[in-house]
Tab-separated table of C-alpha atoms in Angstrom:
chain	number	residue	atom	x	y	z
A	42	UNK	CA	-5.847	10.343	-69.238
A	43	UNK	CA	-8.202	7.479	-68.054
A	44	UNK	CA	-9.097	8.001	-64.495
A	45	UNK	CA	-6.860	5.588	-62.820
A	46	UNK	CA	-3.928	7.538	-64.269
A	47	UNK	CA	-5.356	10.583	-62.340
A	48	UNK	CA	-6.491	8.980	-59.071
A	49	UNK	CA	-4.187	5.770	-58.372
A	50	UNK	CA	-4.881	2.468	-58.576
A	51	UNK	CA	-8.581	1.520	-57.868
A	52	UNK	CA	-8.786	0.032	-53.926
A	53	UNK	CA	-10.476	-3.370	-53.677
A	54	UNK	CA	-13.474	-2.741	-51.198
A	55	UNK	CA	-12.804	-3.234	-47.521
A	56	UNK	CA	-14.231	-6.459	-46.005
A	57	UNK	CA	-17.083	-6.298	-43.924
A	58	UNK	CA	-15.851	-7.077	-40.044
A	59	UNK	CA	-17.471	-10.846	-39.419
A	60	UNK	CA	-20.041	-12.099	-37.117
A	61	UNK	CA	-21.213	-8.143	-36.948
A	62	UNK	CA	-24.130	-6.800	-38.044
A	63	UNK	CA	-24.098	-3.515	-39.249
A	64	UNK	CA	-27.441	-2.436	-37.900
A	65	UNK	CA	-26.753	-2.848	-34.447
A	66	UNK	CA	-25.659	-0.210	-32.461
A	67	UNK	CA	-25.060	-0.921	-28.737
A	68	UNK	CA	-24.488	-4.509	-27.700
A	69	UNK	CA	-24.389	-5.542	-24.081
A	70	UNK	CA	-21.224	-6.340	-22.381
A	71	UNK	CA	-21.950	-10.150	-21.650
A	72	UNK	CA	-22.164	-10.228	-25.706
A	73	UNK	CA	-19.560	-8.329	-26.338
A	74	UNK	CA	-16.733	-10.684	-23.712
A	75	UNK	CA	-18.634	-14.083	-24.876
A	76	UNK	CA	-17.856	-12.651	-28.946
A	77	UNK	CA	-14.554	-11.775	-27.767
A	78	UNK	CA	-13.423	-14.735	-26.087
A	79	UNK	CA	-15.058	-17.079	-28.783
A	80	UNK	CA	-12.395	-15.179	-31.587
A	81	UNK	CA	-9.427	-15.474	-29.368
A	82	UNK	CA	-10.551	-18.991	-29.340
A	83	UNK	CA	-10.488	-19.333	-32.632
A	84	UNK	CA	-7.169	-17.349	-33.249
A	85	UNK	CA	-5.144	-19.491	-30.788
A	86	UNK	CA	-6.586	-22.721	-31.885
A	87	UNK	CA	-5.823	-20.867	-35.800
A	88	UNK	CA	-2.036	-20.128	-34.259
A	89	UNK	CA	-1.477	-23.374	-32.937
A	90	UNK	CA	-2.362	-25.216	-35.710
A	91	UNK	CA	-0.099	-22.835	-38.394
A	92	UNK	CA	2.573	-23.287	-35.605
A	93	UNK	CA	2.291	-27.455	-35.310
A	94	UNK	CA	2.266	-27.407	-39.264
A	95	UNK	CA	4.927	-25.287	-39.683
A	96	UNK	CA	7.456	-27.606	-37.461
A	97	UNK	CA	6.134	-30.396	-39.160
A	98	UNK	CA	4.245	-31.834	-36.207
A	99	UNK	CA	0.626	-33.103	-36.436
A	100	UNK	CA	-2.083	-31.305	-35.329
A	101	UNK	CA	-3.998	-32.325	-32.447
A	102	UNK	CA	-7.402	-31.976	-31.421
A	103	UNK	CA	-7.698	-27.952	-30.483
A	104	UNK	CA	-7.886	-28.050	-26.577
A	105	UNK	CA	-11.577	-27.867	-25.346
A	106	UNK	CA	-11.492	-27.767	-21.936
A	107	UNK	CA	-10.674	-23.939	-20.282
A	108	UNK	CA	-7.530	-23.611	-18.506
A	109	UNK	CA	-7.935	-23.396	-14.861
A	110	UNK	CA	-7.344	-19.431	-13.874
A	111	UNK	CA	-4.508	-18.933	-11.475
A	112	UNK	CA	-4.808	-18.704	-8.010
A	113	UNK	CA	-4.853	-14.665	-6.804
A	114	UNK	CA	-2.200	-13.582	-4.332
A	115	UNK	CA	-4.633	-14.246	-0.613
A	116	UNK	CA	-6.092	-10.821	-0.073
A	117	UNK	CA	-5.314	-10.819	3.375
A	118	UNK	CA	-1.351	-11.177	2.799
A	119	UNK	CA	-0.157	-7.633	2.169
A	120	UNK	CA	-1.999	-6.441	5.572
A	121	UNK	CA	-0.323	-9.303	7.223
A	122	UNK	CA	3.511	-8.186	6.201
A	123	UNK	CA	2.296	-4.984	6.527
A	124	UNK	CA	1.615	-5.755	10.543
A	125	UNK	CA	4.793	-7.770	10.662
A	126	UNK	CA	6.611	-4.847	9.397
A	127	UNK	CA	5.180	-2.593	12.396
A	128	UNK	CA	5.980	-5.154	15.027
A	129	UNK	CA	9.572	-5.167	14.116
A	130	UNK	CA	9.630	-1.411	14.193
A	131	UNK	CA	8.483	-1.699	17.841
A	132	UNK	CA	10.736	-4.158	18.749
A	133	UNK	CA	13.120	-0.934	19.463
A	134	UNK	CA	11.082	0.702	21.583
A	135	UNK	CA	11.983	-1.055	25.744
A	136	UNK	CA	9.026	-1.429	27.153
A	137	UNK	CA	7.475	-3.491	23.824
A	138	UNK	CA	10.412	-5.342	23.245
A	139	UNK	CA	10.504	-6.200	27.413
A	140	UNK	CA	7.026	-8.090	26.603
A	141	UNK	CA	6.131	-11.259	25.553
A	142	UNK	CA	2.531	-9.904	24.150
A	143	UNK	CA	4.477	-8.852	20.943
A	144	UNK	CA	6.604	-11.703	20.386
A	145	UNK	CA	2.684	-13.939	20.859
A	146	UNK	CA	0.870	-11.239	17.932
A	147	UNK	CA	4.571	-11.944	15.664
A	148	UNK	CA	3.635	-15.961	16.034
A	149	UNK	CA	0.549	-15.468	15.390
A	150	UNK	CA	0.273	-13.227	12.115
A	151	UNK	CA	3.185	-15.869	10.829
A	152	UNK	CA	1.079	-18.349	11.557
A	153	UNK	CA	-1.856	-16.578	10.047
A	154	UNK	CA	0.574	-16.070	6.775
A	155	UNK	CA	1.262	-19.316	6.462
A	156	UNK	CA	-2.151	-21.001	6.454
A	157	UNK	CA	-2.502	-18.783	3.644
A	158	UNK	CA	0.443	-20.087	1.564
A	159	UNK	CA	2.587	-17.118	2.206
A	160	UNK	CA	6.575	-18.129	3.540
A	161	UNK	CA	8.969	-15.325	4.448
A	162	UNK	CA	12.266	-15.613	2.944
A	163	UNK	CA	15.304	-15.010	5.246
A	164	UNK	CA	18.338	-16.558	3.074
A	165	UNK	CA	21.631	-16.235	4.175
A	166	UNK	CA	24.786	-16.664	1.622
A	167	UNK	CA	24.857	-14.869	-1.775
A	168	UNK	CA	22.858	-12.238	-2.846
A	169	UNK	CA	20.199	-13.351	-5.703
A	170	UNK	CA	19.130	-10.197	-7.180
A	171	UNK	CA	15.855	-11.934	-8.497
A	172	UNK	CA	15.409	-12.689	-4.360
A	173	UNK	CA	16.961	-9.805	-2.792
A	174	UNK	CA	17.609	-6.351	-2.701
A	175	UNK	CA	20.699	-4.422	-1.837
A	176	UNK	CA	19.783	-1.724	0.638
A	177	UNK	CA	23.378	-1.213	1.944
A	178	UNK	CA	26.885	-2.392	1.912
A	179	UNK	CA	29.657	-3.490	4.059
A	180	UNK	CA	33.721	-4.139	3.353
A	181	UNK	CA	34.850	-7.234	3.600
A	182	UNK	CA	38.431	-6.903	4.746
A	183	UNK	CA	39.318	-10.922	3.845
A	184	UNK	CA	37.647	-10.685	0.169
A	185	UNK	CA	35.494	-14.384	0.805
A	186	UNK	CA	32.598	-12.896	1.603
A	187	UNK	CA	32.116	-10.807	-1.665
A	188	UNK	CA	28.645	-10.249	-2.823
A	189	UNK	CA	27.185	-12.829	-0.049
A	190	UNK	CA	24.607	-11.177	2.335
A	191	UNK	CA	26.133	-9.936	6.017
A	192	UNK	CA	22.806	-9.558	7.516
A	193	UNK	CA	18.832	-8.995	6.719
A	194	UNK	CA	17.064	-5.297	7.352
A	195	UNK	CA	13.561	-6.966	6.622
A	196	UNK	CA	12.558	-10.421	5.158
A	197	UNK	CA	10.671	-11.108	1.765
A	198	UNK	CA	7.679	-12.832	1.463
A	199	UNK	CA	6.878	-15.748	-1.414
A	200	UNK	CA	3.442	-16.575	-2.478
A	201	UNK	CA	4.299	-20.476	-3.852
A	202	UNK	CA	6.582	-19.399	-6.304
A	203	UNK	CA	5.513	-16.274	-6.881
A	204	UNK	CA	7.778	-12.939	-4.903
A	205	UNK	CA	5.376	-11.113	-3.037
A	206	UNK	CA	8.085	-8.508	-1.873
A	207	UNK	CA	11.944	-8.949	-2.312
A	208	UNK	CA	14.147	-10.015	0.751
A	209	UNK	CA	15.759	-6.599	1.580
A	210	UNK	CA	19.388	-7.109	2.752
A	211	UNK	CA	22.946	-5.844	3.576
A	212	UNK	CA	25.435	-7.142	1.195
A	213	UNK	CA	29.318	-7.686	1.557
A	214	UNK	CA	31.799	-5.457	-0.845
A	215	UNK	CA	35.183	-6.076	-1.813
A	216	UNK	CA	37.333	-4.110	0.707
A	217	UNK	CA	39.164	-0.827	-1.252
A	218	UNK	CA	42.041	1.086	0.416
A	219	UNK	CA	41.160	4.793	0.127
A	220	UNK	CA	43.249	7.239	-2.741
A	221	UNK	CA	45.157	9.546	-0.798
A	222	UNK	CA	49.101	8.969	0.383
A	223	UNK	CA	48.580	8.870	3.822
A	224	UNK	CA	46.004	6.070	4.131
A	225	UNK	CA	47.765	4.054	1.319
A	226	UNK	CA	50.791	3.911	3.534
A	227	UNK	CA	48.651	2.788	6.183
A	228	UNK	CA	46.591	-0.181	3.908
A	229	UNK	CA	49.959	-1.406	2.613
A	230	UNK	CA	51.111	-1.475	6.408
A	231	UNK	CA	47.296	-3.527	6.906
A	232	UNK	CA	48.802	-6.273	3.962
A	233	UNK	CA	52.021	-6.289	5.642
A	234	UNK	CA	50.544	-8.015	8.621
C-alpha cells in the first residue's frame, strides 16, 4: 500500500493570508481598520465589477471618492420626547393642566425638536402598521371605519425619514354580536332598526 492509499489524498498547502507578515505579532488598531477597510475596498470594487460583467454591462471606473456617512439620529431627541411624554402625563393632574406654564415648556421642547429635524407624527385615517401601533381597540357599530385609527394615546416621532418611535394609537374593529342566545336576539333586534 503506497501511503496515499493509507492516509487520503495528499492536501495542497494552505495559502499564506496576504499583505501579513508572519513575524509580526501585535499590530496597532489604526493598522489594523486602515488594512481592513483597504480589503473591503478591494472586495466591493472586486464584487462590482464580477456583478457589471456578469449582466453584461461595462465596467466603470471603481468609485474613489468615500460615501458621505449618514447623519446620526440628534442626540438630544430621545430626552426631548422623553419630556414631551411627561408633560402629557401632567396634563391630568388640575392644577398643571389650569396653567399656561406647561402648555409654554410643550411649545417650546416642539420647537426645540424641530430645529433638530425631528416632526411628531399624529395621522388620522388608517392604521399603517410600519407608522403605528395598535395599543387598543374599539367596535365600530357602522363597519366604515374598520382598521382606520379612532384616536391617538401618544404621537410618534420621525427623524427625516427615518421612525424614531411608532405613532401609538387606538384602532377601529369590525363590530361582532356576542355568542350566547340572549344577546343574539338582541343584535338581530339592533339590524332590525
Amino acid at each position: 500500500m503506497t501511503h496515499e492509499q493509507t492516509t487520503g489524498p495528499a492536501r495542497p498547502p494552505a495559502p499564506p493570508l496576504p499583505d501579513r507578515p508572519p513575524t509580526v505579532a501585535y499590530e496597532s488598531l489604526a493598522g489594523l481598520s486602515a488594512r481592513c477597510a483597504a480589503w473591503l475596498s478591494a472586495e466591493r470594487d472586486r464584487i462590482e465589477g464580477e456583478l457589471r460583467a456578469a449582466y453584461g454591462k461595462p465596467p466603470t471606473a471603481a468609485v474613489t471618492e468615500p460615501r458621505p456617512a449618514p447623519d446620526p439620529v440628534p442626540p438630544a431627541a430621545a430626552p426631548l420626547i422623553e419630556l414631551l411624554d411627561r408633560l402629557a402625563g401632567l396634563a391630568g393632574d388640575p392644577p398643571a393642566a389650569a396653567g399656561p406654564v406647561l402648555d409654554r415648556v410643550r411649545r417650546g421642547v416642539v420647537a426645540a425638536l424641530a430645529a433638530s429635524g425631528v416632526t411628531p407624527v399624529e395621522d388620522t385615517g388608517p392604521v399603517d402598521p410600519a407608522r403605528h401601533h395598535v395599543v387598543a381597540t374599539r367596535d365600530d357599530p357602522s363597519g366604515l371605519l374598520s382598521d382606520r385609527i379612532a384616536e391617538t394615546v401618544r404621537p410618534g416621532y420621525l427623524w427625516r425619514d427615518v421612525l424614531l418611535r411608532p405613532q401609538e394609537v387606538v384602532s377601529y374593529v369590525p363590530y361582532e354580536c356576542p355568542r350566547h342566545p340572549q344577546a343574539e336576539a338582541e343584535c338581530g333586534r339592533q339590524d332590525a332598526r
